[in-house]
Every structure is written in C-alpha cells, then in structure tokens.
Short mmCIF file of C-alpha atoms in Angstrom, two decimals:
data_model
loop_
_atom_site.label_atom_id
_atom_site.label_comp_id
_atom_site.label_asym_id
_atom_site.label_seq_id
_atom_site.Cartn_x
_atom_site.Cartn_y
_atom_site.Cartn_z
CA MET A 828 2.12 23.77 3.20
CA LYS A 829 -0.99 21.36 0.79
CA VAL A 830 -1.18 18.34 2.16
CA VAL A 831 -2.45 15.82 0.26
CA ILE A 832 -3.59 12.16 1.74
CA GLY A 833 -3.17 8.88 -0.92
CA GLY A 834 -2.76 5.91 0.52
CA GLN A 835 -4.59 3.43 0.33
CA VAL A 836 -7.38 2.88 4.36
CA ASP A 837 -7.76 5.66 6.27
CA LYS A 838 -7.66 8.72 4.95
CA LYS A 839 -10.05 11.12 6.49
CA GLU A 840 -8.50 9.85 10.00
CA VAL A 841 -4.90 10.42 8.48
CA GLU A 842 -6.17 13.81 7.57
CA ALA A 843 -8.12 14.87 10.79
CA LEU A 844 -4.12 14.42 12.81
CA VAL A 845 -1.75 16.85 9.90
CA LYS A 846 -4.95 19.12 10.82
CA GLU A 847 -4.45 19.08 13.54
CA HIS A 848 -0.88 21.02 13.27
CA GLY A 849 -2.40 24.26 12.83
CA GLU A 850 -4.53 26.86 9.94
CA GLY A 851 -1.75 26.68 7.98
CA VAL A 852 -1.06 23.46 6.89
CA THR A 853 -4.16 22.89 4.71
CA THR A 854 -5.83 19.12 3.44
CA SER A 855 -6.54 17.98 0.28
CA VAL A 856 -8.14 13.21 -0.01
CA LYS A 857 -7.93 11.82 -2.88
CA SER A 858 -7.11 8.28 -4.84
CA ASP A 859 -3.35 7.26 -4.23
CA VAL A 860 -2.95 7.87 -8.34
CA GLU A 861 -4.60 11.50 -8.60
CA ALA A 862 -2.85 12.27 -4.80
CA ALA A 863 0.59 11.25 -6.29
CA MET A 864 -0.33 13.23 -10.22
CA ALA A 865 -1.38 17.14 -7.59
CA ILE A 866 1.66 16.07 -6.41
CA LYS A 867 3.88 16.16 -9.94
CA SER A 868 1.08 19.63 -11.33
CA GLY A 869 2.52 21.31 -8.07
CA GLN A 870 -1.27 21.86 -6.73
CA ALA A 871 -0.15 20.35 -3.72
CA ASP A 872 3.36 19.93 -1.87
CA ILE A 873 3.69 16.86 0.34
CA TYR A 874 1.85 13.66 0.16
CA VAL A 875 1.09 11.39 3.13
CA GLY A 876 -0.11 7.60 2.68
CA ALA A 877 -1.37 5.12 4.74
CA CYS A 878 -1.63 1.09 4.09
CA ALA A 879 -3.90 -1.66 5.84
CA THR A 880 -0.63 -3.99 5.80
CA GLY A 881 2.80 -2.51 4.39
CA GLY A 882 4.83 -4.00 1.45
CA GLY A 883 3.93 -1.70 -0.93
CA GLY A 884 0.33 -0.13 -0.82
CA ALA A 885 0.85 3.39 0.49
CA LEU A 886 3.38 4.66 -2.14
CA ALA A 887 3.44 2.19 -4.78
CA MET A 888 1.47 4.44 -6.56
CA ALA A 889 3.20 8.02 -5.52
CA THR A 890 6.66 5.65 -6.14
CA ALA A 891 5.74 5.11 -9.67
CA ILE A 892 4.74 8.99 -10.74
CA LEU A 893 6.92 11.06 -9.15
CA GLY A 894 10.32 8.52 -9.57
CA LYS A 895 11.36 6.63 -6.17
CA ASP A 896 13.86 10.02 -4.86
CA GLN A 897 11.21 11.40 -4.06
CA CYS A 898 9.50 9.01 -1.99
CA GLU A 899 10.15 7.61 2.06
CA THR A 900 8.55 4.58 3.05
CA VAL A 901 8.42 6.20 6.86
CA SER A 902 7.00 2.41 8.85
CA MET A 903 6.81 -0.68 8.51
CA PRO A 904 4.84 -4.13 9.95
CA GLY A 905 7.33 -4.10 13.09
CA ARG A 906 9.14 -0.88 12.31
CA LYS A 907 8.18 2.08 13.81
CA PRO A 908 8.85 6.02 12.00
CA ASP A 909 12.31 7.10 13.20
CA GLU A 910 12.13 9.84 13.70
CA SER A 911 15.77 11.19 12.45
CA LYS A 912 15.54 9.46 8.83
CA ILE A 913 11.76 11.81 8.74
CA LYS A 914 14.52 14.41 9.50
CA GLN A 915 15.93 14.17 6.88
CA ALA A 916 13.56 12.44 3.98
CA VAL A 917 12.23 16.02 4.67
CA ALA A 918 15.78 17.51 4.44
CA GLN A 919 16.20 16.19 1.20
CA GLY A 920 13.48 17.48 -0.41
CA LYS A 921 11.42 14.38 -1.16
CA LYS A 922 7.73 14.66 -1.45
CA ALA A 923 6.23 12.04 -0.53
CA TYR A 924 5.87 10.32 3.42
CA GLY A 925 4.08 5.94 3.14
CA PHE A 926 3.13 4.26 6.49
CA THR A 927 1.54 1.67 7.93
CA ALA A 928 -1.91 2.12 9.42
CA ASP A 929 -1.27 1.40 13.12
CA HIS A 930 1.31 3.68 13.03
CA LYS A 931 -0.16 6.57 11.46
CA ARG A 932 -0.72 9.22 14.48
CA GLU A 933 3.46 8.71 15.25
CA ALA A 934 4.01 8.85 11.65
CA ILE A 935 2.35 12.04 10.26
CA SER A 936 3.61 13.78 14.23
CA LEU A 937 6.91 12.65 13.80
CA ILE A 938 6.63 13.70 9.69
CA MET A 939 4.44 17.32 9.52
CA ASN A 940 7.13 18.50 12.73
CA ALA A 941 9.60 18.09 10.97
CA LEU A 942 8.48 20.00 6.99
CA LEU A 943 6.80 23.03 9.09
CA ASN A 944 10.21 23.43 10.90
CA ASN A 945 12.53 22.66 8.45
CA MET B 680 -11.29 6.57 -10.84
CA VAL B 681 -7.92 4.31 -12.43
CA HIS B 682 -8.74 0.98 -13.45
CA VAL B 683 -7.02 -1.48 -12.53
CA HIS B 684 -5.08 -2.72 -15.89
CA GLU B 685 -4.52 1.31 -15.66
CA ARG B 686 -2.88 0.93 -12.70
CA LEU B 687 -0.71 -1.38 -13.40
CA ARG B 688 0.08 0.04 -16.42
CA ILE B 689 1.64 3.12 -14.59
CA LEU B 690 3.71 0.61 -11.84
CA LEU B 691 4.95 -0.85 -14.61
CA GLU B 692 6.10 1.97 -16.22
CA GLY B 693 7.22 3.81 -13.61
CA ASP B 694 9.35 0.88 -13.19
CA VAL B 695 7.59 -0.13 -9.48
CA ILE B 696 7.16 -3.49 -10.54
CA THR B 697 8.55 -5.88 -12.77
CA LYS B 698 5.95 -7.39 -16.33
CA GLU B 699 5.47 -11.35 -15.22
CA ALA B 700 3.98 -9.50 -11.75
CA SER B 701 2.18 -6.93 -13.50
CA GLU B 702 -0.29 -10.09 -15.64
CA ILE B 703 -0.42 -12.47 -12.71
CA ALA B 704 -1.79 -9.63 -10.72
CA ALA B 705 -3.73 -9.31 -13.21
CA GLU B 706 -5.17 -12.58 -13.72
CA ALA B 707 -5.38 -12.43 -10.25
CA VAL B 708 -8.01 -10.19 -9.71
CA ASP B 709 -10.32 -11.55 -13.49
CA ARG B 710 -9.98 -14.72 -11.05
CA LEU B 711 -12.36 -12.47 -8.52
CA GLY B 712 -14.94 -11.61 -11.38
CA ILE B 713 -17.00 -8.56 -11.71
CA HIS B 714 -18.70 -8.34 -8.98
CA ALA B 715 -15.21 -8.33 -6.60
CA PRO B 716 -15.07 -4.72 -4.14
CA GLN B 717 -13.00 -2.02 -6.19
CA PRO B 718 -10.82 -0.99 -3.17
CA GLN B 719 -9.76 -3.39 -2.08
CA ILE B 720 -9.52 -5.07 -5.48
CA ASP B 721 -6.74 -2.71 -5.36
CA MET B 722 -5.09 -2.93 -2.49
CA LEU B 723 -4.73 -6.59 -3.89
CA VAL B 724 -3.36 -6.03 -7.07
CA THR B 725 -1.32 -3.31 -5.60
CA HIS B 726 0.68 -5.69 -2.95
CA LEU B 727 0.77 -9.25 -5.59
CA ALA B 728 2.47 -7.39 -8.29
CA THR B 729 5.07 -5.01 -5.22
CA ALA B 730 5.25 -8.40 -3.38
CA LEU B 731 5.55 -10.77 -6.92
CA THR B 732 8.29 -8.22 -8.47
CA ARG B 733 9.91 -8.27 -4.67
CA MET B 734 10.54 -11.90 -4.62
CA GLU B 735 11.90 -11.64 -8.97
CA ARG B 736 14.57 -8.49 -6.51
CA GLY B 737 15.25 -10.99 -3.82
CA GLU B 738 14.05 -8.10 -1.82
CA ALA B 739 12.98 -10.00 1.79
CA LEU B 740 9.56 -8.74 3.95
CA GLU B 741 8.87 -8.59 7.36
CA ALA B 742 5.78 -10.55 8.80
CA PRO B 743 2.47 -8.42 9.18
CA PRO B 744 1.69 -8.68 13.31
CA GLU B 745 -0.21 -11.40 14.48
CA GLU B 746 -2.66 -10.12 16.12
CA MET B 747 -3.56 -9.05 12.23
CA PHE B 748 -2.79 -11.30 11.16
CA LYS B 749 -4.89 -13.98 13.88
CA GLU B 750 -8.11 -12.94 13.17
CA VAL B 751 -7.64 -13.66 8.98
CA GLU B 752 -6.27 -16.67 10.15
CA HIS B 753 -9.52 -17.91 11.42
CA SER B 754 -11.90 -16.36 8.97
CA SER B 755 -14.88 -18.99 6.78
CA HIS B 756 -12.80 -17.54 4.33
CA ILE B 757 -9.92 -18.04 5.01
CA LYS B 758 -9.78 -21.56 1.92
CA ASP B 759 -10.80 -19.55 -0.91
CA ALA B 760 -7.29 -17.14 0.39
CA ASN B 761 -5.36 -20.73 0.21
CA GLU B 762 -7.11 -22.00 -2.73
CA GLU B 763 -6.09 -18.68 -4.71
CA ILE B 764 -2.29 -17.83 -3.27
CA SER B 765 -1.48 -21.03 -4.58
CA TRP B 766 -3.04 -20.35 -7.16
CA VAL B 767 -0.40 -17.84 -7.77
CA GLU B 768 2.21 -20.22 -6.50
CA GLY B 769 1.77 -22.05 -9.48
CA ARG B 770 1.42 -19.89 -12.18
CA PHE B 771 4.68 -17.13 -10.66
CA GLY B 772 5.93 -20.61 -10.59
CA GLN B 773 7.54 -20.90 -7.05
CA SER B 774 6.43 -20.90 -4.31
CA LEU B 775 5.48 -17.24 -2.14
CA PRO B 776 7.53 -17.20 1.02
CA GLU B 777 5.18 -17.14 4.41
CA GLU B 778 5.47 -13.18 5.05
CA GLU B 779 4.10 -12.82 1.72
CA GLN B 780 1.19 -15.65 2.03
CA LYS B 781 0.67 -13.94 5.36
CA PHE B 782 -0.60 -10.32 4.05
CA LEU B 783 -2.12 -12.22 0.92
CA LYS B 784 -3.73 -13.07 2.68
CA ILE B 785 -5.20 -10.46 5.04
CA HIS B 786 -5.82 -8.82 1.33
CA TYR B 787 -8.17 -11.67 0.25
CA VAL B 788 -10.01 -12.88 3.10
CA SER B 789 -11.24 -9.17 2.80
CA ILE B 790 -11.62 -9.77 -1.06
CA PHE B 791 -13.64 -12.41 0.14
CA GLN B 792 -15.21 -11.77 3.52
CA GLU B 793 -17.04 -8.41 0.78
CA MET B 794 -18.83 -10.46 -1.53
CA GLY B 795 -20.14 -13.20 0.37
CA GLY B 796 -20.78 -11.41 4.09
CA GLU B 797 -19.05 -13.38 6.62
#
C-alpha cells in the first residue's frame, strides 16, 4: 500500500507513525496539493494529513482535488477519532483522511488498522 | 510550490470555498507583504477561506483546545493579529464567531512570530 503524507504540519511524525504498520506500507511526503494529485493520478493509494488547528487545513485541498466523497475528517478540535466511523469510511473506499495534529498517533493507528484489515 | 492564488483557485473550483471567501483571503495575504513565511501563509489562507465559507454556508466549528489558545492570547503579537481579524470582519461585513476568531488568532500570531521574532 502506498501512503502519501499531505496535510500541513507534522509530516515527518505522521510518516513515522505510518511506517510502524509494516514493510508492506510505503510512504512519501508531499505538499497537500501534490499529495492529493498523487492519489488522483494513481501514484499513491491513500492520503493522510494533519493540520494544526482543524477546520479545513488537513483535507481542504484533497477535498477540492478528489471530491468530498473520497475524504474523511477523522478528528477535529474537541472531537477525537472514532474507530467505527473510520472503518465505515475505509469500507466505502475513501482515499483521503485528515485529522488534527494532536490526534495523529491515535488517528493513524485506527486508519492503518482499518485499511490493512479491510 | 503552489502559489496562494493557485491554491485558492483549486479550492474555488472544487467548491470547497466561495468566491467571496477566496477574494477576501487573497487580500488578507496581500496585506501581510512579501516577507510573510510561505508555509504559515498557506495554512492561513486555507483556514481563512474555509472559515469564511463556513459562515456563508451557515456551518459551525468548535473552538480550539484552550491550552492551544492560551499561549497565543499572551503573545506580544496578539494586537497585530486582532487588527488583521478586524480588517477581515470589516471586509466580510460581519463579525466572526468567537471560535473562528480563536483559530485565526493562532494562525496570525504564528505568522507575525516568524516575521518579527518573539
């Protein structure tokens, strides 16, 4: 599985967390625009991205480039990641996942487990 | 690197933001001058445009965590941040909700810190 790290902050940390999920997962770090384009062109399978404050930064460009139905807001300020919603999004085939930086560890763990067990 | 105007064009064409939000966000960035740091500008412009769009579309956002905001409120750059937010409100023609103001203060203070040191 090719995971591209977009979003706006903590990209290296997010990449390290993704890499914890096995050798079958390859990663690349790009700008939010380039990362979304990588999904659109088929160069990558899954987009993950964090923003500092929530409210649009992590997924805004992915939403514009891939469409809302391909994107899932995993967490927002005051709203932690929800495992059942993530599993549902993965089952629906969504490709882009955004979260706030303070939730990155929990968010990546739930997203990657859902993807790898789907 | 994607220029601010290109970023706004993608968001506008993807229906993530409105035309008015795009115009105000572009003007808000112009006001900060050419020395404003690009990564923080990208975050501000994305957040501001999506915030104004949320207001136009009647969508609400929860406030950032208090600990995140507390640091910003005591920054020496908070006055400059408040002035820019007042300009946005004047240009937009209405006051921003307190939750949205808090997010914008975080983004603006971050930019002024980069530009002027702390």
